[in-house]
mmCIF file of C-alpha atoms and ligand atoms in Angstrom:
data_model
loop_
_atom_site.group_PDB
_atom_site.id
_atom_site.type_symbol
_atom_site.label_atom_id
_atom_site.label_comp_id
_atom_site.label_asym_id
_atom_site.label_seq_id
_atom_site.Cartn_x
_atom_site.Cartn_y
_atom_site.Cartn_z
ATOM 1 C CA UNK A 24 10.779 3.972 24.343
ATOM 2 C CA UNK A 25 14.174 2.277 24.785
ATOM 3 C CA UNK A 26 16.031 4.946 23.158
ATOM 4 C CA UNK A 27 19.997 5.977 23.902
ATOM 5 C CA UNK A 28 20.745 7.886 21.006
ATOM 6 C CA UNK A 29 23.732 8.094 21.570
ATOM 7 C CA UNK A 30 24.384 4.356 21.868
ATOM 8 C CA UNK A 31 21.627 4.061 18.762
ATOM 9 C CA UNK A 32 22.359 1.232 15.906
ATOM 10 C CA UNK A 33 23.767 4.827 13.972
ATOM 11 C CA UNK A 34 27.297 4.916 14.526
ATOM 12 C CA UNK A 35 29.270 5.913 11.335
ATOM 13 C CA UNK A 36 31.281 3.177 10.746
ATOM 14 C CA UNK A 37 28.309 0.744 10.619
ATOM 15 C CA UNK A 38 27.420 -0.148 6.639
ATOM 16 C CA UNK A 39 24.304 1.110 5.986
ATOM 17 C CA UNK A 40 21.200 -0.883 5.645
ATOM 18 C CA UNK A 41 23.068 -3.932 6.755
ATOM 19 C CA UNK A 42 21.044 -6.998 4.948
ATOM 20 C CA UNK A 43 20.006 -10.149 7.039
ATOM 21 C CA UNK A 44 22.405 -13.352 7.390
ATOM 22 C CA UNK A 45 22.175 -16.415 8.166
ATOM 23 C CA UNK A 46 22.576 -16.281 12.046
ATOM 24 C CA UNK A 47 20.493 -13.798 12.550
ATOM 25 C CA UNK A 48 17.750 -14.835 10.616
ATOM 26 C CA UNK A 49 18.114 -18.237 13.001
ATOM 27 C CA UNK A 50 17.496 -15.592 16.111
ATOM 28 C CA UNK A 51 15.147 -13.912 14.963
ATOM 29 C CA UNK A 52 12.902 -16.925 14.211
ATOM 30 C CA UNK A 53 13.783 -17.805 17.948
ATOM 31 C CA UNK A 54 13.103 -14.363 19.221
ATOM 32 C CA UNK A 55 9.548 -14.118 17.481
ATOM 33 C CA UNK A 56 8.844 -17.519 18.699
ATOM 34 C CA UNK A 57 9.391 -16.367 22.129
ATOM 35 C CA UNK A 58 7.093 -13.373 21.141
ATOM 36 C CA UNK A 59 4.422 -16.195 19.882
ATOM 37 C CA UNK A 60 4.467 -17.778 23.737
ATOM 38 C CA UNK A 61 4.202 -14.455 25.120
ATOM 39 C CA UNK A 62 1.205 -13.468 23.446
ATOM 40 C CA UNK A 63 -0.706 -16.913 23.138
ATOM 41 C CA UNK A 64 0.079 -17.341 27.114
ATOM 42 C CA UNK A 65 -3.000 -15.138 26.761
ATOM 43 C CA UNK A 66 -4.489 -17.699 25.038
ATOM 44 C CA UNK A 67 -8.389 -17.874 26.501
ATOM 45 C CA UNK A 68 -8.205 -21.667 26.915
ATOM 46 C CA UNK A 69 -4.330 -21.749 27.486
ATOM 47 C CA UNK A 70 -4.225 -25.606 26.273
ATOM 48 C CA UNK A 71 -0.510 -26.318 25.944
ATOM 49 C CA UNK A 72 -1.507 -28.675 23.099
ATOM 50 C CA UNK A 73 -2.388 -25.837 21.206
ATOM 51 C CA UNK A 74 0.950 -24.135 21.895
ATOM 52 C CA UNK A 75 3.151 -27.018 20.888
ATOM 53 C CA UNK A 76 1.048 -27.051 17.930
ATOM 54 C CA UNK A 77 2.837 -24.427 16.375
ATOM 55 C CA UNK A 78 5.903 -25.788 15.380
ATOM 56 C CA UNK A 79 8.707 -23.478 14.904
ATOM 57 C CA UNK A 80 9.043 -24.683 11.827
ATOM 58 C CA UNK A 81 5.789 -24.744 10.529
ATOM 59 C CA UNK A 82 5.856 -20.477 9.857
ATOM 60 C CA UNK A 83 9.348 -19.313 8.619
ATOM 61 C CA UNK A 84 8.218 -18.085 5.790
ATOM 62 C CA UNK A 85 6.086 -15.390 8.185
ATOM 63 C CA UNK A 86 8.491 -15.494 11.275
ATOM 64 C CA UNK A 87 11.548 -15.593 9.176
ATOM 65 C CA UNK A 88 11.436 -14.716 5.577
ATOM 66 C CA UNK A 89 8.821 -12.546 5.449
ATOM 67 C CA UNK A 90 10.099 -10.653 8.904
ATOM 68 C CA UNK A 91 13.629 -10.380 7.284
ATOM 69 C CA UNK A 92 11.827 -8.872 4.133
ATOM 70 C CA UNK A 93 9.817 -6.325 5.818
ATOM 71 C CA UNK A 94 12.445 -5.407 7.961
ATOM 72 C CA UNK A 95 14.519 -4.858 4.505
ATOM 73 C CA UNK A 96 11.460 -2.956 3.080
ATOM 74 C CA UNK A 97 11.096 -0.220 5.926
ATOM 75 C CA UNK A 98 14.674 0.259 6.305
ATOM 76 C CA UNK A 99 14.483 1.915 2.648
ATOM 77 C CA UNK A 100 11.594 3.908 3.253
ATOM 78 C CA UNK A 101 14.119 7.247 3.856
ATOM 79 C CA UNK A 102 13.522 11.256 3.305
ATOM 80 C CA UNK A 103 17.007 10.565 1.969
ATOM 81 C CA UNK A 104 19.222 8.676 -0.205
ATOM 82 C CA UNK A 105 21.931 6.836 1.102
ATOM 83 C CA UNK A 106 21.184 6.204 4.532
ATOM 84 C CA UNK A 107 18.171 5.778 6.626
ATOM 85 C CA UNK A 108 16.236 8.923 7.955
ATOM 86 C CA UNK A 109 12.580 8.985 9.424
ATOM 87 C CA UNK A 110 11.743 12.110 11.424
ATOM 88 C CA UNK A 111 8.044 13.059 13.161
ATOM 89 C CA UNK A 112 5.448 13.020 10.350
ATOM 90 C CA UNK A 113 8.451 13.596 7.374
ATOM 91 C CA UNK A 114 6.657 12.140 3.533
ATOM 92 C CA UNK A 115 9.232 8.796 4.714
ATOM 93 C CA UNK A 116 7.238 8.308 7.939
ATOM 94 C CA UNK A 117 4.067 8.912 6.196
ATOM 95 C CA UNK A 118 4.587 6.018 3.901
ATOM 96 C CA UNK A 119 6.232 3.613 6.746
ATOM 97 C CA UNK A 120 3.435 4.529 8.477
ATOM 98 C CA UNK A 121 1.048 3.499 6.126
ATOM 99 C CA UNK A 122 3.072 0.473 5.010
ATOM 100 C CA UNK A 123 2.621 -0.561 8.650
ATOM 101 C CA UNK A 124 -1.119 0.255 8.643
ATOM 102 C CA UNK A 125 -1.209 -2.373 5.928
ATOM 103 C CA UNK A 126 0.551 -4.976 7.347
ATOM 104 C CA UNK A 127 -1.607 -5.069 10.327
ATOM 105 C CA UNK A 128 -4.328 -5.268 9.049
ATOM 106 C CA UNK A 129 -2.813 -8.094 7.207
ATOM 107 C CA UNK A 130 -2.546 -10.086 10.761
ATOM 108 C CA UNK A 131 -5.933 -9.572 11.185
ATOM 109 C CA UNK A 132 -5.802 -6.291 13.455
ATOM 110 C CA UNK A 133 -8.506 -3.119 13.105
ATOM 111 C CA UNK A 134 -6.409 -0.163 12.141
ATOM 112 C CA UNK A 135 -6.564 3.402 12.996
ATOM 113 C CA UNK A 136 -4.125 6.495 13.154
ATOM 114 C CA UNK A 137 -4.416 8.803 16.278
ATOM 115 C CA UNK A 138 -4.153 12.499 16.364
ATOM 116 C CA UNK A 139 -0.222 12.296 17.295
ATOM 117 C CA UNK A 140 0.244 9.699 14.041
ATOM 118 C CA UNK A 141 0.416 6.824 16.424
ATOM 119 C CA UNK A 142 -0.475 3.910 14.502
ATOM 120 C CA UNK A 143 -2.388 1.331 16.073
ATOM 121 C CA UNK A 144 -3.802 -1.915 15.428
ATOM 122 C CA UNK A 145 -5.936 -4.109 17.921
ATOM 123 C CA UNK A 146 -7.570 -7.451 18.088
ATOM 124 C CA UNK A 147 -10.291 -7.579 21.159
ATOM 125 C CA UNK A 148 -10.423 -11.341 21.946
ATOM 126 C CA UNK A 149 -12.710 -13.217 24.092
ATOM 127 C CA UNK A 150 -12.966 -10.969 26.704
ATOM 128 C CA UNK A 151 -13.284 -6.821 25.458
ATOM 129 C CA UNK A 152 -13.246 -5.756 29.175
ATOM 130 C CA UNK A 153 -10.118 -7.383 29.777
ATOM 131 C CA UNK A 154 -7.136 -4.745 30.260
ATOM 132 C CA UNK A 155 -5.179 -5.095 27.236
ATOM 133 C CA UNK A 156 -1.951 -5.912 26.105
ATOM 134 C CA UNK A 157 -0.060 -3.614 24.540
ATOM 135 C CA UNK A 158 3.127 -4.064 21.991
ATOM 136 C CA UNK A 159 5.254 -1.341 20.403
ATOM 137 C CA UNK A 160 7.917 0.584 19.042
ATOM 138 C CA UNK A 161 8.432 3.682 17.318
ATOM 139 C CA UNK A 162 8.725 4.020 13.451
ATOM 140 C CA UNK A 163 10.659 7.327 13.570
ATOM 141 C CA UNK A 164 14.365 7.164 13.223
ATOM 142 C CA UNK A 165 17.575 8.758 14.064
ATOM 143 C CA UNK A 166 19.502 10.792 11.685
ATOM 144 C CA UNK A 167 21.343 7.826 9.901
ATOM 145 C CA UNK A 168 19.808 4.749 11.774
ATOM 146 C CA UNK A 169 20.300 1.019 11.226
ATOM 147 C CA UNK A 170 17.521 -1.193 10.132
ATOM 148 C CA UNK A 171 16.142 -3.257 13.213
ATOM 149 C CA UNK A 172 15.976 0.351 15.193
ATOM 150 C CA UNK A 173 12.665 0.604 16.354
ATOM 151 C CA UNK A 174 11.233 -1.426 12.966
ATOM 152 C CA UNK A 175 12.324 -4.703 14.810
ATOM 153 C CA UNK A 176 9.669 -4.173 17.536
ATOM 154 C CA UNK A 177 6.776 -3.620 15.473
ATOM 155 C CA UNK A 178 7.216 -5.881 12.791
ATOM 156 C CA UNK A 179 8.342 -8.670 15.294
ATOM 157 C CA UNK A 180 4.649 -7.955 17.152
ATOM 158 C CA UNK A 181 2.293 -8.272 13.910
ATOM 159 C CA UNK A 182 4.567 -11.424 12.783
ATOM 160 C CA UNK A 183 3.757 -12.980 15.714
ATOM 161 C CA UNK A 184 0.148 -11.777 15.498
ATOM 162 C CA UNK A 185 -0.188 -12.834 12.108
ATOM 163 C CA UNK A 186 1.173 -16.243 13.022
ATOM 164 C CA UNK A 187 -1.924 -16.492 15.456
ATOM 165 C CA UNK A 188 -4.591 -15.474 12.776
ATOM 166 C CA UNK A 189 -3.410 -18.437 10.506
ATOM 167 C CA UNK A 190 -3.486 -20.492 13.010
ATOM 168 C CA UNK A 191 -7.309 -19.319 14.182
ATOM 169 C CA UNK A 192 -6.171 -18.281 17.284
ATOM 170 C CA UNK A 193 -6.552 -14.511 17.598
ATOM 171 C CA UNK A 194 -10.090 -14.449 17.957
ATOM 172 C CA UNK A 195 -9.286 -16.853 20.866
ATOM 173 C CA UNK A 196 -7.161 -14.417 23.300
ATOM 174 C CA UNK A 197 -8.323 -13.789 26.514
ATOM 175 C CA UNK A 198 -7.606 -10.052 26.476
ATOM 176 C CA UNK A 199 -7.228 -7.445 23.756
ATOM 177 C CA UNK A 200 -4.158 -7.440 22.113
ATOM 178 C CA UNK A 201 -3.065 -4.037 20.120
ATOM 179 C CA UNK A 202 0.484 -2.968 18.701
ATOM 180 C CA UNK A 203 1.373 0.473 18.393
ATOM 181 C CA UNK A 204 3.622 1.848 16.076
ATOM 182 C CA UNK A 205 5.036 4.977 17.606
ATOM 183 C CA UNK A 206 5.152 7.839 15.618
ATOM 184 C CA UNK A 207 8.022 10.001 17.162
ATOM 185 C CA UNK A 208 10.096 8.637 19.880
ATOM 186 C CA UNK A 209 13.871 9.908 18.737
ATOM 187 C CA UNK A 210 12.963 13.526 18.936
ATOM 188 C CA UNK A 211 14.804 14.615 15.431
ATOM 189 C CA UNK A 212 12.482 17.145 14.671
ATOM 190 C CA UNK A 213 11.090 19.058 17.355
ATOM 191 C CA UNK A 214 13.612 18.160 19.691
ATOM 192 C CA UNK A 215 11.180 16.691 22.181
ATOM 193 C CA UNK A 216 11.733 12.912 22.598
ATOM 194 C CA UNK A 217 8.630 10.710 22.960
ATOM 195 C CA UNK A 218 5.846 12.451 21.322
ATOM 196 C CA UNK A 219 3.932 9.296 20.658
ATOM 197 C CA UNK A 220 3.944 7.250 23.342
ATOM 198 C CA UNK A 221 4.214 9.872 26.173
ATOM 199 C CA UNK A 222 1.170 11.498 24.645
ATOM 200 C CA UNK A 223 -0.964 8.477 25.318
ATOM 201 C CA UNK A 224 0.454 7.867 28.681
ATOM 202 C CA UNK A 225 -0.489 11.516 29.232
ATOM 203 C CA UNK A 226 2.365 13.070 30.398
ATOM 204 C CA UNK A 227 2.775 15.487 27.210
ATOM 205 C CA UNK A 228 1.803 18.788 28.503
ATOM 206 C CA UNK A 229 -0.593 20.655 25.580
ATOM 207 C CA UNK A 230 1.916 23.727 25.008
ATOM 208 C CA UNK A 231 3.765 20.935 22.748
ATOM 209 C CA UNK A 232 1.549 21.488 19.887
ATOM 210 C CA UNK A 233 2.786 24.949 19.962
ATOM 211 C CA UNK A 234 6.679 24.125 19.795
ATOM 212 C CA UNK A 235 8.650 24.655 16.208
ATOM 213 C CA UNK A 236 10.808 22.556 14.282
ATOM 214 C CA UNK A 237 13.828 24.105 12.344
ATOM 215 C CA UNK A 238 12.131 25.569 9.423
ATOM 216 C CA UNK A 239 9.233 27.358 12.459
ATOM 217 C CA UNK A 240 5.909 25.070 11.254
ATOM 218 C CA UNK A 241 4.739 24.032 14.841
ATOM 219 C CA UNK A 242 3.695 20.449 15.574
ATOM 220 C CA UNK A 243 -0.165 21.442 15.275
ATOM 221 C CA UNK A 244 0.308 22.824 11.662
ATOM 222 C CA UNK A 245 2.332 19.319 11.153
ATOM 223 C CA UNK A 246 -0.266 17.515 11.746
ATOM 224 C CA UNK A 247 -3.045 19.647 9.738
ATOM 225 C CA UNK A 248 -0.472 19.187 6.735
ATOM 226 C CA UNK A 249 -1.448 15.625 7.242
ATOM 227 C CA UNK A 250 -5.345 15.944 7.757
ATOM 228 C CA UNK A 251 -4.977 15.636 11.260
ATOM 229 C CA UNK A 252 -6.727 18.060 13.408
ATOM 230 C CA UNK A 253 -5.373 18.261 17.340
ATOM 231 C CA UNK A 254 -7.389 20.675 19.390
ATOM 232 C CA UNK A 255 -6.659 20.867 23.342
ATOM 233 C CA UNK A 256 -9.641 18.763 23.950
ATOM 234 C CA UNK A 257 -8.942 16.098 22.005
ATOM 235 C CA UNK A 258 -5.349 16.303 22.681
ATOM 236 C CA UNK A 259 -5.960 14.772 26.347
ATOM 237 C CA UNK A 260 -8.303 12.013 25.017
ATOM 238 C CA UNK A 261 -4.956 10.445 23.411
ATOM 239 C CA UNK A 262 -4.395 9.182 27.527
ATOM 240 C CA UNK A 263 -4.343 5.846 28.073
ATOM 241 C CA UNK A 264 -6.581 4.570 31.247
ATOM 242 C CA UNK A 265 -3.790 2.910 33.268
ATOM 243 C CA UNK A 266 -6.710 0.632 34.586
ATOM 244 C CA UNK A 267 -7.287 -0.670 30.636
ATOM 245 C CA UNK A 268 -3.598 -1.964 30.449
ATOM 246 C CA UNK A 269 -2.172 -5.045 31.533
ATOM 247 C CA UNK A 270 1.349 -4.927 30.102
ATOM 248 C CA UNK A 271 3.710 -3.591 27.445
ATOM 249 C CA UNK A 272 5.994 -4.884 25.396
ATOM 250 C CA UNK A 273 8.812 -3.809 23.688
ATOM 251 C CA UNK A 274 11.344 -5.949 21.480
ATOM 252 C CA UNK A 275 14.341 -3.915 20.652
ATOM 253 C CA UNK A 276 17.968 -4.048 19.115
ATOM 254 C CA UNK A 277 20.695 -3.818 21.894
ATOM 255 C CA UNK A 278 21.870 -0.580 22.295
ATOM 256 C CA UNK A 279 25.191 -1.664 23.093
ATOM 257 C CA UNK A 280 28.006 -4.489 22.137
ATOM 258 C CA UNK A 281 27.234 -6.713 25.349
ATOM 259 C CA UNK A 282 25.189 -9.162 23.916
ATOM 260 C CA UNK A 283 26.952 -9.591 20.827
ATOM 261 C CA UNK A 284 30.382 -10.029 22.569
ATOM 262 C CA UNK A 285 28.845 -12.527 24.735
ATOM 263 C CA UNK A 286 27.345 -14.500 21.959
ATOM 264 C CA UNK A 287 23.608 -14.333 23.498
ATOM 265 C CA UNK A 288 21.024 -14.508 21.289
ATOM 266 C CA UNK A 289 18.204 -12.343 23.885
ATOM 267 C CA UNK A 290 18.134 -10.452 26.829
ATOM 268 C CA UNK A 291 15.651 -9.367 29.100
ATOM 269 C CA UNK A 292 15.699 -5.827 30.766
ATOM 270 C CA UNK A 293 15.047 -5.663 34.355
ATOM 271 C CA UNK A 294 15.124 -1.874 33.857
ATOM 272 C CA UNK A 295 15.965 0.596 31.346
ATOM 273 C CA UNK A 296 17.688 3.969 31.531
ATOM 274 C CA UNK A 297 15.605 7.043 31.751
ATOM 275 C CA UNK A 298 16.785 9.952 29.994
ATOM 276 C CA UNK A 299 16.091 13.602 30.943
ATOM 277 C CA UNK A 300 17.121 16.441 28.036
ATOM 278 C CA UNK A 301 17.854 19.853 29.593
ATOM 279 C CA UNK A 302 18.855 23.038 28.159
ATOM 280 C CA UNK A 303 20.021 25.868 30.641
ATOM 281 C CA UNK A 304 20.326 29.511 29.682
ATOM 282 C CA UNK A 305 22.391 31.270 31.754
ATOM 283 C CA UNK A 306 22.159 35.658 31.599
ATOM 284 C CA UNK A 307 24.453 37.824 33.460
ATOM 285 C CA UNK A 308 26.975 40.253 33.089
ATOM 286 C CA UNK A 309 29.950 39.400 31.095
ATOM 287 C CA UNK A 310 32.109 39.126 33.927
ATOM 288 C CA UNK A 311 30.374 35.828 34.705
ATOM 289 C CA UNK A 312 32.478 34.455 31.566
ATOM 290 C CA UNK A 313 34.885 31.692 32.551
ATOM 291 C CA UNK A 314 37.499 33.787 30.854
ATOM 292 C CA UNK A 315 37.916 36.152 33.519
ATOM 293 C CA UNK A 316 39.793 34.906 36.576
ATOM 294 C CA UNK A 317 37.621 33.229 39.245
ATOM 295 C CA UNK A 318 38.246 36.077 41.951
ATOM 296 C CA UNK A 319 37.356 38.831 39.735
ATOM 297 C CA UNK A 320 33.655 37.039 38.548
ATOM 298 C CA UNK A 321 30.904 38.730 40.099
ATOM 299 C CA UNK A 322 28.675 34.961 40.131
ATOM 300 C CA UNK A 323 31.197 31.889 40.560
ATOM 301 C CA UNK A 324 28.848 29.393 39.708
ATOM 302 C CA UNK A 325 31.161 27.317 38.328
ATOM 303 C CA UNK A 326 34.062 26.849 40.424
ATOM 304 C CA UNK A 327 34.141 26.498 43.968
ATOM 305 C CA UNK A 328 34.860 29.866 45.967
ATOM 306 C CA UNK A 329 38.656 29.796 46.347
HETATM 307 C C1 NAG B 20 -13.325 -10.242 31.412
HETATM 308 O O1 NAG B 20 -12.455 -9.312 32.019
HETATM 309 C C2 NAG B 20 -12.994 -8.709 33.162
HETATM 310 C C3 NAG B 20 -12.017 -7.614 33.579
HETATM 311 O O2 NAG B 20 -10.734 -8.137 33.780
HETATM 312 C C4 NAG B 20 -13.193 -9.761 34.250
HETATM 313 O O3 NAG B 20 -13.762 -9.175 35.383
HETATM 314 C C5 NAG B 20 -14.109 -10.843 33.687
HETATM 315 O O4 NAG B 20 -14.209 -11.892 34.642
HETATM 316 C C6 NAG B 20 -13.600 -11.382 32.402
HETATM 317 N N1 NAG B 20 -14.561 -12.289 31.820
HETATM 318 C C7 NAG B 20 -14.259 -13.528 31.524
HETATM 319 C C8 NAG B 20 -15.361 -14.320 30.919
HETATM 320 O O5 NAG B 20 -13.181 -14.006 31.737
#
């Protein structure tokens, strides 16, 4: 969802699979805390007693240590050696992906796998009818990507969640809660960012299924390969009602050096860039060619007439 790639965690001279230290296990405690607040501000009774019941530090072993050590754990789960790699529906994803499945249902979440590999887990509350809130990020990776890429969102989300189900408080939420773990967001393989979530907010046009990755399987015959049949029908049940959500959340890793050189700890988007992928073909004679002077091209698209 919040992807740059080219400003991804994946730049060369980064060590891969970076391991925790001590600072930033310190923010991410504070950083799933906030998550904690977030979540329980849907709280059914919303006592504040209850809130300043959990003590920050009466979880690190879940918000901190454990967090740290999943975060470790998916960032080896590769379809290669040596650095991280994690494309749409690859054996790697597969077992993230399941990993994942695990882990929520760990915090106390039902489970299931939708027909684009989404995972999903959800806990309904006090109040079913209530629109729901929704928590993500995408398991797939870049070609080479750092740890907290995507991985920080989800694991953040069923940390916190988890935190709440010790506590006896998920039952108690006054709307559904569900985190989804996207399956493709980074595009890698079929070249076609987004799969996951812009499937279930249902602005994936069908002819998708139909488009090839490198070595010509199409996306439907991916998903067979994985006991996952798509038809057209139940391709545009993936949408999401609009009227069934309240709110989305996404906790990410900066895709930049601001926050770092600042020495800020979090920061909230008030927007995020949208990216648009196009390829152009252009056909004509050869005397379109930039080679040939401008004067003598029979189409001067590129430069302006002299
Ligand atoms: C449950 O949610 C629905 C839809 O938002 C709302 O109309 C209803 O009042 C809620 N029920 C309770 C008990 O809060």
């Amino acid at each position: 969802m919040a992807a740059m790639p080219s400003l991804h965690s994946s730049s060369p001279n980064q060590t891969h699979m970076p391991i925790f230290t001590y600072h930033s296990s310190i923010f991410f405690l504070c950083l799933l805390f906030h998550l904690i607040s977030i979540v329980a501000s849907a709280h059914f009774y919303s006592d504040v007693e209850d809130m300043e019941g959990i003590k920050i530090d009466l979880f690190p072993e879940v918000l901190r240590d454990e967090a740290v050590a999943r975060l470790n754990e998916l960032g080896k789960i590769s379809d290669t050696d040596g650095y991280l790699e994690r494309t749409y529906m690859s054996p790697a994803s597969i077992r993230a992906s399941n990993l994942i499945r695990g882990w929520m249902e760990e915090a106390g979440l039902r489970t299931w796998v939708d027909l684009m590999g989404n995972v999903h887990g959800r806990v309904e509350g006090m109040n079913t009818s209530a629109k729901a809130l929704l928590i993500g990020s995408h398991l797939d990776t870049v070609i080479d990507a750092g740890i907290f890429d995507g991985a920080l969102g989800i694991v953040s989300a069923l940390s916190a969640l988890k935190v709440l189900n010790i506590n006896g408080q998920l039952g108690k939420l006054r709307r559904p809660v569900e985190v989804i773990a996207f399956s493709d967001e980074e595009g890698v393989r079929f070249q076609s960012t987004f799969l996951g979530s812009a499937a279930l907010a249902g602005i994936l046009p069908v002819s998708v299924l139909q488009i090839q990755d490198k070595s010509g399987v199409t996306l439907q015959n991916v998903l067979k390969e994985n006991s996952i049949e798509i038809s057209d029908e139940s391709f545009f049940g993936l949408k999401y009602d609009p009227e069934a959500v309240w709110g989305y959340i996404e906790v990410h890793i900066e895709q930049g050096p601001v926050l770092e050189s600042v020495g800020l700890p979090l920061g909230v988007v008030k927007g995020i860039a949208g990216q648009t992928r196009l390829k152009i073909y252009f056909s004509g004679p050869a005397s379109l060619m930039l080679t040939l002077e401008a004067n003598y091209r029979m189409v001067n698209i590129f430069d302006p007439p002299l």
